[in-house]
Coordinates of C-alpha atoms in Angstrom, one line a residue:
X804 CA 159.6 101.8 199.0
X805 CA 155.9 101.1 199.6
X806 CA 154.2 100.8 196.2
X807 CA 150.6 100.1 197.1
X808 CA 147.9 102.5 198.1
X809 CA 147.2 102.9 201.8
X810 CA 144.0 100.7 202.0
X811 CA 145.4 98.3 204.6
X812 CA 146.8 101.1 206.8
X813 CA 143.6 103.2 206.7
X814 CA 141.5 100.1 207.6
X815 CA 143.9 99.2 210.4
X816 CA 143.4 102.6 211.9
X817 CA 139.6 102.0 211.7
X818 CA 140.1 98.8 213.7
X819 CA 142.8 99.7 216.3
X820 CA 141.6 103.3 217.1
X821 CA 138.1 102.1 218.3
X822 CA 139.9 99.3 220.2
X823 CA 142.0 101.9 222.1
X824 CA 138.9 103.9 222.9
X825 CA 136.8 101.0 224.0
X826 CA 139.4 99.0 226.0
X827 CA 141.6 101.9 227.0
X828 CA 144.6 100.3 225.5
X829 CA 147.8 102.4 225.0
X830 CA 149.1 103.2 221.5
X831 CA 152.0 100.8 222.1
X832 CA 149.5 98.0 222.4
X833 CA 147.0 98.8 219.6
X834 CA 149.8 99.6 217.1
X835 CA 151.9 96.5 218.0
X836 CA 152.9 94.0 215.3
X837 CA 150.5 91.4 216.8
X838 CA 147.5 93.8 216.7
X839 CA 148.2 94.9 213.2
X840 CA 148.6 91.3 212.0
X841 CA 145.3 90.5 213.8
X842 CA 143.5 92.7 211.2
X843 CA 144.5 90.2 208.5
X844 CA 143.2 87.3 210.6
X845 CA 139.8 89.1 210.6
X846 CA 140.0 89.3 206.8
X847 CA 140.8 85.6 206.6
X848 CA 137.6 84.8 208.6
X849 CA 135.7 87.0 206.2
X850 CA 137.4 85.3 203.2
X851 CA 136.3 81.8 204.5
X852 CA 132.6 82.9 204.6
X853 CA 132.9 84.7 201.2
X854 CA 134.4 81.6 199.6
X855 CA 131.5 79.5 200.8
X856 CA 128.9 82.0 199.6
X857 CA 130.6 82.2 196.2
X858 CA 130.8 78.4 195.8
X859 CA 127.0 78.2 196.5
X860 CA 126.3 81.0 194.0
X861 CA 128.8 80.0 191.2
X862 CA 128.1 76.2 191.1
X863 CA 125.0 75.3 189.1
X864 CA 122.0 74.5 191.3
X865 CA 120.8 71.5 189.2
X866 CA 124.0 69.6 189.6
X867 CA 124.1 67.2 192.6
X868 CA 126.7 68.7 194.9
X869 CA 126.7 67.7 198.6
X870 CA 127.3 70.3 201.3
X871 CA 130.4 68.2 202.3
X872 CA 131.9 69.0 198.9
X873 CA 131.2 72.7 199.3
X874 CA 132.6 72.9 202.8
X875 CA 135.7 70.9 201.7
X876 CA 136.2 73.2 198.7
X877 CA 135.8 76.3 201.0
X878 CA 138.3 74.9 203.5
X879 CA 140.7 73.9 200.8
X880 CA 140.7 77.4 199.3
X881 CA 140.9 79.1 202.7
X882 CA 144.1 77.2 203.5
X883 CA 145.6 77.6 200.0
X884 CA 149.3 77.9 200.9
X885 CA 150.4 81.2 199.4
X886 CA 147.3 82.9 200.7
X887 CA 147.2 81.2 204.1
X888 CA 150.8 82.1 204.9
X889 CA 150.3 85.8 204.4
X890 CA 147.2 85.8 206.6
X891 CA 149.6 85.8 209.5
X892 CA 151.8 88.7 208.3
X893 CA 151.0 92.4 207.8
X894 CA 150.7 92.1 204.0
X895 CA 147.9 93.3 201.7
X896 CA 146.9 89.8 200.4
X897 CA 144.1 89.0 202.9
X898 CA 142.4 92.4 202.5
X899 CA 142.9 92.5 198.8
X900 CA 141.3 89.1 198.5
X901 CA 138.4 90.0 200.8
X902 CA 137.2 93.1 198.9
X903 CA 137.7 91.5 195.5
X904 CA 135.8 88.4 196.4
X905 CA 133.1 90.5 198.1
X906 CA 132.8 92.6 194.9
X907 CA 132.6 89.4 192.8
X908 CA 129.8 88.1 195.0
X909 CA 127.8 91.3 194.8
X910 CA 128.2 91.3 191.1
X911 CA 126.8 87.7 190.9
X912 CA 123.8 88.9 193.0
X913 CA 123.3 91.8 190.6
X914 CA 124.2 94.6 193.1
X915 CA 126.6 96.3 190.7
X916 CA 126.9 99.7 192.5
X917 CA 127.9 97.9 195.7
X918 CA 130.3 95.7 193.7
X919 CA 132.0 98.7 192.1
X920 CA 132.3 100.4 195.5
X921 CA 133.9 97.2 196.9
X922 CA 136.1 97.1 193.8
X923 CA 137.3 100.5 194.7
X924 CA 138.2 99.3 198.2
X925 CA 140.1 96.4 196.6
X926 CA 142.0 98.9 194.4
X927 CA 143.0 100.8 197.5
X928 CA 144.8 97.6 198.7
X929 CA 146.5 96.8 195.3
X930 CA 146.2 98.8 192.1
X931 CA 146.0 95.8 189.8
X932 CA 142.7 94.8 191.5
X933 CA 141.0 97.2 189.2
X934 CA 141.3 94.5 186.6
X935 CA 139.2 92.1 188.7
X936 CA 136.6 94.9 188.9
X937 CA 136.6 94.9 185.1
X938 CA 136.2 91.2 185.3
X939 CA 133.0 91.7 187.3
X940 CA 131.7 93.9 184.5
X941 CA 132.9 91.3 182.0
X942 CA 131.0 88.7 183.9
X943 CA 127.8 90.7 183.4
X944 CA 128.6 91.2 179.7
X945 CA 129.5 87.5 179.2
X946 CA 126.2 86.5 180.7
X947 CA 124.2 88.7 178.3
X948 CA 126.3 87.6 175.3
X949 CA 125.8 83.9 176.3
X950 CA 122.0 84.4 176.4
X951 CA 122.0 86.1 173.0
X952 CA 124.3 83.5 171.5
X953 CA 122.0 80.7 172.6
X954 CA 119.1 82.5 171.1
X955 CA 121.1 82.9 167.8
X956 CA 122.0 79.2 167.7
X957 CA 118.4 78.2 168.4
X958 CA 117.2 80.5 165.6
X959 CA 119.7 79.1 163.1
X960 CA 118.6 75.6 164.1
X961 CA 115.0 76.3 163.5
X962 CA 115.6 78.0 160.2
X963 CA 118.0 75.2 159.2
X964 CA 120.6 77.5 157.9
X965 CA 123.8 76.0 156.4
X966 CA 126.7 76.1 159.0
X967 CA 130.1 77.6 158.2
X968 CA 132.7 75.0 157.8
X969 CA 136.5 75.1 158.0
X970 CA 139.4 75.0 160.6
X971 CA 138.3 78.3 162.3
X972 CA 134.6 78.0 161.7
X973 CA 133.6 78.3 165.3
X974 CA 135.9 81.4 165.8
X975 CA 134.4 83.0 162.7
X976 CA 130.8 82.4 163.8
X977 CA 131.5 83.9 167.2
X978 CA 133.3 86.9 165.6
X979 CA 130.4 87.5 163.3
X980 CA 128.0 87.3 166.2
X981 CA 130.0 89.8 168.3
X982 CA 130.2 92.3 165.4
X983 CA 126.4 92.0 164.8
X984 CA 125.7 92.3 168.6
X985 CA 127.9 95.3 169.0
X986 CA 126.2 97.1 166.1
X987 CA 122.9 97.2 168.0
X988 CA 122.4 100.4 169.9
X989 CA 119.8 98.6 172.0
X990 CA 122.3 95.9 173.1
X991 CA 125.0 98.5 173.9
X992 CA 122.6 100.7 175.9
X993 CA 121.5 97.7 177.9
X994 CA 125.1 96.7 178.7
X995 CA 125.9 100.3 179.7
X996 CA 122.9 100.5 182.1
X997 CA 124.1 97.3 183.7
X998 CA 127.8 98.2 184.0
X999 CA 127.9 102.0 184.4
X1000 CA 129.2 101.7 188.0
X1001 CA 132.2 99.8 186.8
X1002 CA 132.7 102.2 183.9
X1003 CA 132.6 105.1 186.3
X1004 CA 135.3 103.4 188.4
X1005 CA 137.4 102.9 185.3
X1006 CA 137.2 106.6 184.5
X1007 CA 138.3 107.3 188.1
X1008 CA 141.2 104.9 187.7
X1009 CA 142.2 106.5 184.4
X1010 CA 142.2 109.9 186.2
X1011 CA 144.4 108.5 188.9
X1012 CA 146.9 107.1 186.3
X1013 CA 147.0 110.5 184.5
X1014 CA 147.5 112.5 187.8
X1015 CA 149.9 110.0 189.2
X1016 CA 151.9 109.6 186.0
X1017 CA 151.4 105.8 186.0
X1018 CA 149.8 103.0 188.0
X1019 CA 152.8 102.6 190.4
X1020 CA 153.4 104.8 193.5
X1021 CA 156.6 104.9 195.5
X1022 CA 159.6 103.1 194.0
X1023 CA 158.7 103.1 190.3
X1024 CA 162.2 102.0 189.1
X1025 CA 161.7 98.6 190.5
X1026 CA 158.1 98.1 189.2
X1027 CA 158.3 99.0 185.5
X1028 CA 155.8 97.4 183.2
X1029 CA 157.0 95.1 180.4
X1030 CA 155.6 92.3 178.2
X1031 CA 156.6 89.3 180.3
X1032 CA 154.7 86.7 178.3
X1033 CA 156.3 83.7 180.2
X1034 CA 154.4 84.9 183.3
X1035 CA 151.4 83.2 181.8
X1036 CA 153.4 79.9 181.6
X1037 CA 154.5 80.3 185.2
X1038 CA 150.9 80.8 186.3
X1039 CA 149.8 77.7 184.3
X1040 CA 152.6 75.7 186.1
X1041 CA 151.7 77.2 189.5
X1042 CA 148.0 76.2 188.9
X1043 CA 148.9 72.7 187.7
X1044 CA 151.0 72.2 190.8
X1045 CA 148.4 73.3 193.3
X1046 CA 145.4 71.8 191.5
X1047 CA 147.1 68.6 190.5
X1048 CA 144.3 66.3 191.8
X1049 CA 141.9 68.0 189.3
X1050 CA 144.3 68.8 186.4
X1051 CA 146.7 65.9 186.3
X1052 CA 145.7 62.3 185.7
X1053 CA 146.5 59.5 183.2
X1054 CA 143.1 60.0 181.5
X1055 CA 143.9 63.8 181.0
X1056 CA 147.4 63.1 179.7
X1057 CA 146.0 60.5 177.2
X1058 CA 143.3 62.9 176.1
X1059 CA 145.9 65.7 175.6
X1060 CA 148.2 63.4 173.6
X1061 CA 145.4 62.3 171.4
X1062 CA 144.4 65.9 170.7
X1063 CA 148.0 66.8 170.0
X1064 CA 148.2 64.0 167.4
X1065 CA 144.8 65.0 165.9
X1066 CA 145.7 68.7 165.6
X1067 CA 149.5 68.3 165.3
X1068 CA 149.9 71.3 163.0
X1069 CA 148.1 73.7 165.4
X1070 CA 150.1 72.4 168.4
X1071 CA 153.3 72.6 166.4
X1072 CA 152.6 76.3 165.7
X1073 CA 151.6 76.9 169.4
X1074 CA 154.9 75.2 170.5
X1075 CA 157.0 77.4 168.1
X1076 CA 155.2 80.6 169.3
X1077 CA 155.7 79.6 173.0
X1078 CA 159.4 78.9 172.4
X1079 CA 159.8 82.3 170.7
X1080 CA 158.0 84.0 173.7
X1081 CA 160.3 82.3 176.2
X1082 CA 163.3 83.2 174.1
X1083 CA 162.6 86.9 173.6
X1084 CA 160.4 87.8 176.6
X1085 CA 161.9 86.1 179.6
X1086 CA 163.0 88.6 182.2
X1087 CA 164.8 88.2 185.6
X1088 CA 164.0 91.0 188.0
X1089 CA 166.8 92.3 190.2
X1090 CA 164.7 91.3 193.3
X1091 CA 164.3 87.7 192.0
X1092 CA 168.1 87.4 191.6
X1093 CA 169.0 89.1 194.9
X1094 CA 166.4 88.3 197.6
X1095 CA 167.2 84.8 198.8
X1096 CA 164.4 84.8 201.4
X1097 CA 161.8 83.9 198.8
X1098 CA 161.2 80.4 197.2
X1099 CA 161.1 82.0 193.8
X1100 CA 164.8 82.8 194.2
X1101 CA 165.6 79.1 194.5
X1102 CA 163.2 78.0 191.8
X1103 CA 164.9 80.4 189.4
X1104 CA 168.5 79.6 190.5
X1105 CA 168.2 75.8 190.6
X1106 CA 165.8 75.3 187.7
X1107 CA 166.0 78.1 185.2
X1108 CA 169.5 79.4 185.7
X1109 CA 171.3 76.1 186.1
X1110 CA 170.8 75.1 182.4
X1111 CA 169.7 77.5 179.7
X1112 CA 167.8 74.8 177.8
X1113 CA 165.5 74.0 180.7
X1114 CA 163.2 77.0 180.0
X1115 CA 162.6 75.6 176.5
X1116 CA 162.2 72.0 177.6
X1117 CA 159.4 73.1 179.9
X1118 CA 157.3 74.5 177.0
X1119 CA 155.4 71.2 176.5
X1120 CA 154.5 71.2 180.3
X1121 CA 153.3 74.8 179.9
X1122 CA 151.1 73.9 177.0
X1123 CA 149.7 70.8 178.8
X1124 CA 149.0 73.0 181.9
X1125 CA 147.3 75.7 179.8
X1126 CA 145.2 73.1 178.0
X1127 CA 144.2 71.3 181.2
X1128 CA 143.1 74.6 182.8
X1129 CA 141.0 75.6 179.8
X1130 CA 139.6 72.0 179.7
X1131 CA 138.5 72.3 183.3
X1132 CA 136.7 75.5 182.5
X1133 CA 134.7 74.1 179.6
X1134 CA 131.5 74.2 181.7
X1135 CA 131.7 78.0 181.6
X1136 CA 130.7 79.8 178.4
X1137 CA 133.1 80.8 175.7
X1138 CA 132.5 84.5 176.6
X1139 CA 133.2 83.9 180.3
X1140 CA 136.5 82.2 179.4
X1141 CA 137.4 85.0 177.1
X1142 CA 136.8 87.6 179.9
X1143 CA 138.8 85.6 182.4
X1144 CA 141.8 85.0 180.2
X1145 CA 141.9 88.6 179.1
X1146 CA 141.9 89.7 182.7
X1147 CA 144.5 87.1 183.7
X1148 CA 146.7 88.3 180.8
X1149 CA 146.3 91.9 181.8
X1150 CA 147.1 91.3 185.5
X1151 CA 150.2 89.1 185.2
X1152 CA 151.9 89.7 181.9
X1153 CA 153.0 93.3 182.6
X1154 CA 154.7 92.2 185.8
X1155 CA 158.5 91.8 185.5
X1156 CA 158.9 90.2 188.9
X1157 CA 158.1 86.5 189.3
X1158 CA 156.2 86.6 192.5
X1159 CA 153.8 83.8 193.6
X1160 CA 151.6 86.4 195.5
X1161 CA 150.5 87.8 192.1
X1162 CA 149.0 84.5 191.3
X1163 CA 146.7 84.2 194.3
X1164 CA 143.6 86.1 193.1
X1165 CA 143.5 84.6 189.6
X1166 CA 144.1 81.2 191.0
X1167 CA 141.2 81.5 193.5
X1168 CA 138.8 82.9 190.9
X1169 CA 139.8 80.0 188.6
X1170 CA 139.3 77.4 191.3
X1171 CA 135.9 78.8 192.3
X1172 CA 134.6 78.4 188.8
X1173 CA 135.6 74.8 188.0
X1174 CA 133.0 72.1 188.6
X1175 CA 133.0 70.9 192.2
X1176 CA 135.5 68.0 192.3
X1177 CA 134.7 64.6 193.9
X1178 CA 135.2 64.4 197.7
X1179 CA 138.2 62.1 197.3
X1180 CA 140.1 64.7 195.2
X1181 CA 139.2 67.4 197.6
X1182 CA 140.5 65.4 200.6
X1183 CA 143.7 64.8 198.6
X1184 CA 144.1 68.5 197.8
X1185 CA 143.3 69.5 201.4
X1186 CA 145.9 67.0 202.7
X1187 CA 148.6 68.3 200.3
X1188 CA 147.8 71.9 201.3
X1189 CA 148.1 71.0 205.0
X1190 CA 151.5 69.4 204.4
X1191 CA 152.8 72.4 202.4
X1192 CA 151.5 74.8 205.1
X1193 CA 153.2 72.8 207.8
X1194 CA 156.5 72.7 206.0
X1195 CA 156.3 76.4 205.1
X1196 CA 155.7 77.5 208.7
X1197 CA 158.3 75.1 210.1
X1198 CA 160.9 76.5 207.7
X1199 CA 159.9 80.1 208.4
X1200 CA 160.0 79.7 212.2
X1201 CA 163.0 77.3 212.5
X1202 CA 165.4 77.7 209.6
X1203 CA 166.5 81.3 210.0
X1204 CA 169.7 82.8 208.6
X1205 CA 171.6 86.1 208.5
X1206 CA 172.9 88.2 205.6
X1207 CA 176.7 89.0 205.9
X1208 CA 176.0 92.8 206.0
X1209 CA 173.1 92.7 208.5
X1210 CA 172.5 91.5 212.1
X1211 CA 168.8 91.0 211.4
X1212 CA 167.3 87.5 211.4
X1213 CA 166.1 86.5 207.9
X1214 CA 163.4 83.9 207.2
X1215 CA 162.4 81.8 204.2
X1216 CA 158.9 82.6 202.8
X1217 CA 156.7 82.5 199.7

């Protein structure tokens, strides 16, 4: 029934075995539940430091950002409820996050061989982490494309060439630029020399998929890939909920409504497509319907299953959430955004199961890359996370129940 590679178990052996040799502890002690969970606490400390280093690296140096903002942002992300909860259990989340963030940090510092190696470690914790290794390669490509794009725009400005006009003029200009850029052997060879460690890792991953007969190990029948497009909408809603101090305000809502009115035909088409995707591609996994320990069970039962029309009525909320997320990333280049949303799509859309844990990594990468919010918003966000964490742990520890066919104690969790 275990469907992930043994990264967490191998690393646990690497921690508990030396502990048994050094301290002379028995196997009963070093392989106890508490000791194994302690491995994830070590990862959580590492994640805190990596988040701080990433915020220092990702955020532009020329912008005035106090150390208080960085520390508050780090603390807020470290206690992000879905991640924080699993730091105390023997799950792959903390280790998966550690190696993926470490790989991203090394990529930003230009240590691509180290980044690819760390990406492989992340893959050993969860197979879908290979996509975030590709994101690291995409980050390098996006940086080079942005530099070339700025040079191209400057050249056109100096030559005073007539600009392309029309509803999709910007899209056409970027497409023409990408075609011209990809036709240059010099450009392609430069990108290959920068990203070859990631390409090598991708070949190894493809070999694994061929030999294994797919990406899933263990119980494949419960983890079949499908085109579950509403997963994107669930992620947008999840992000809107946990980042509401930054994404939800009267000013944002007014801006969105003005834009909808200004481009009503485009938004009408987007709404129709979204309704179609919800209608034809909504799936309910058997675990989602049967496992009443998880919050997603109750979200599905009490929101989506109660009234059929609810999933369609929520489409405007999904569109607003998606627009608000894209708007908060406008400080990043168009090519960075393209890489991020392609990776986001690839990670979550093939998943049939609605599971909040799948949203942790993309959420943290998103949150790292938005401009540092004001201190007041960070305090509000941190306070909300603290309340959610308190309630989650209180319910987990005190509101237990039993299934009719089992004597085991069951607990509510993410």
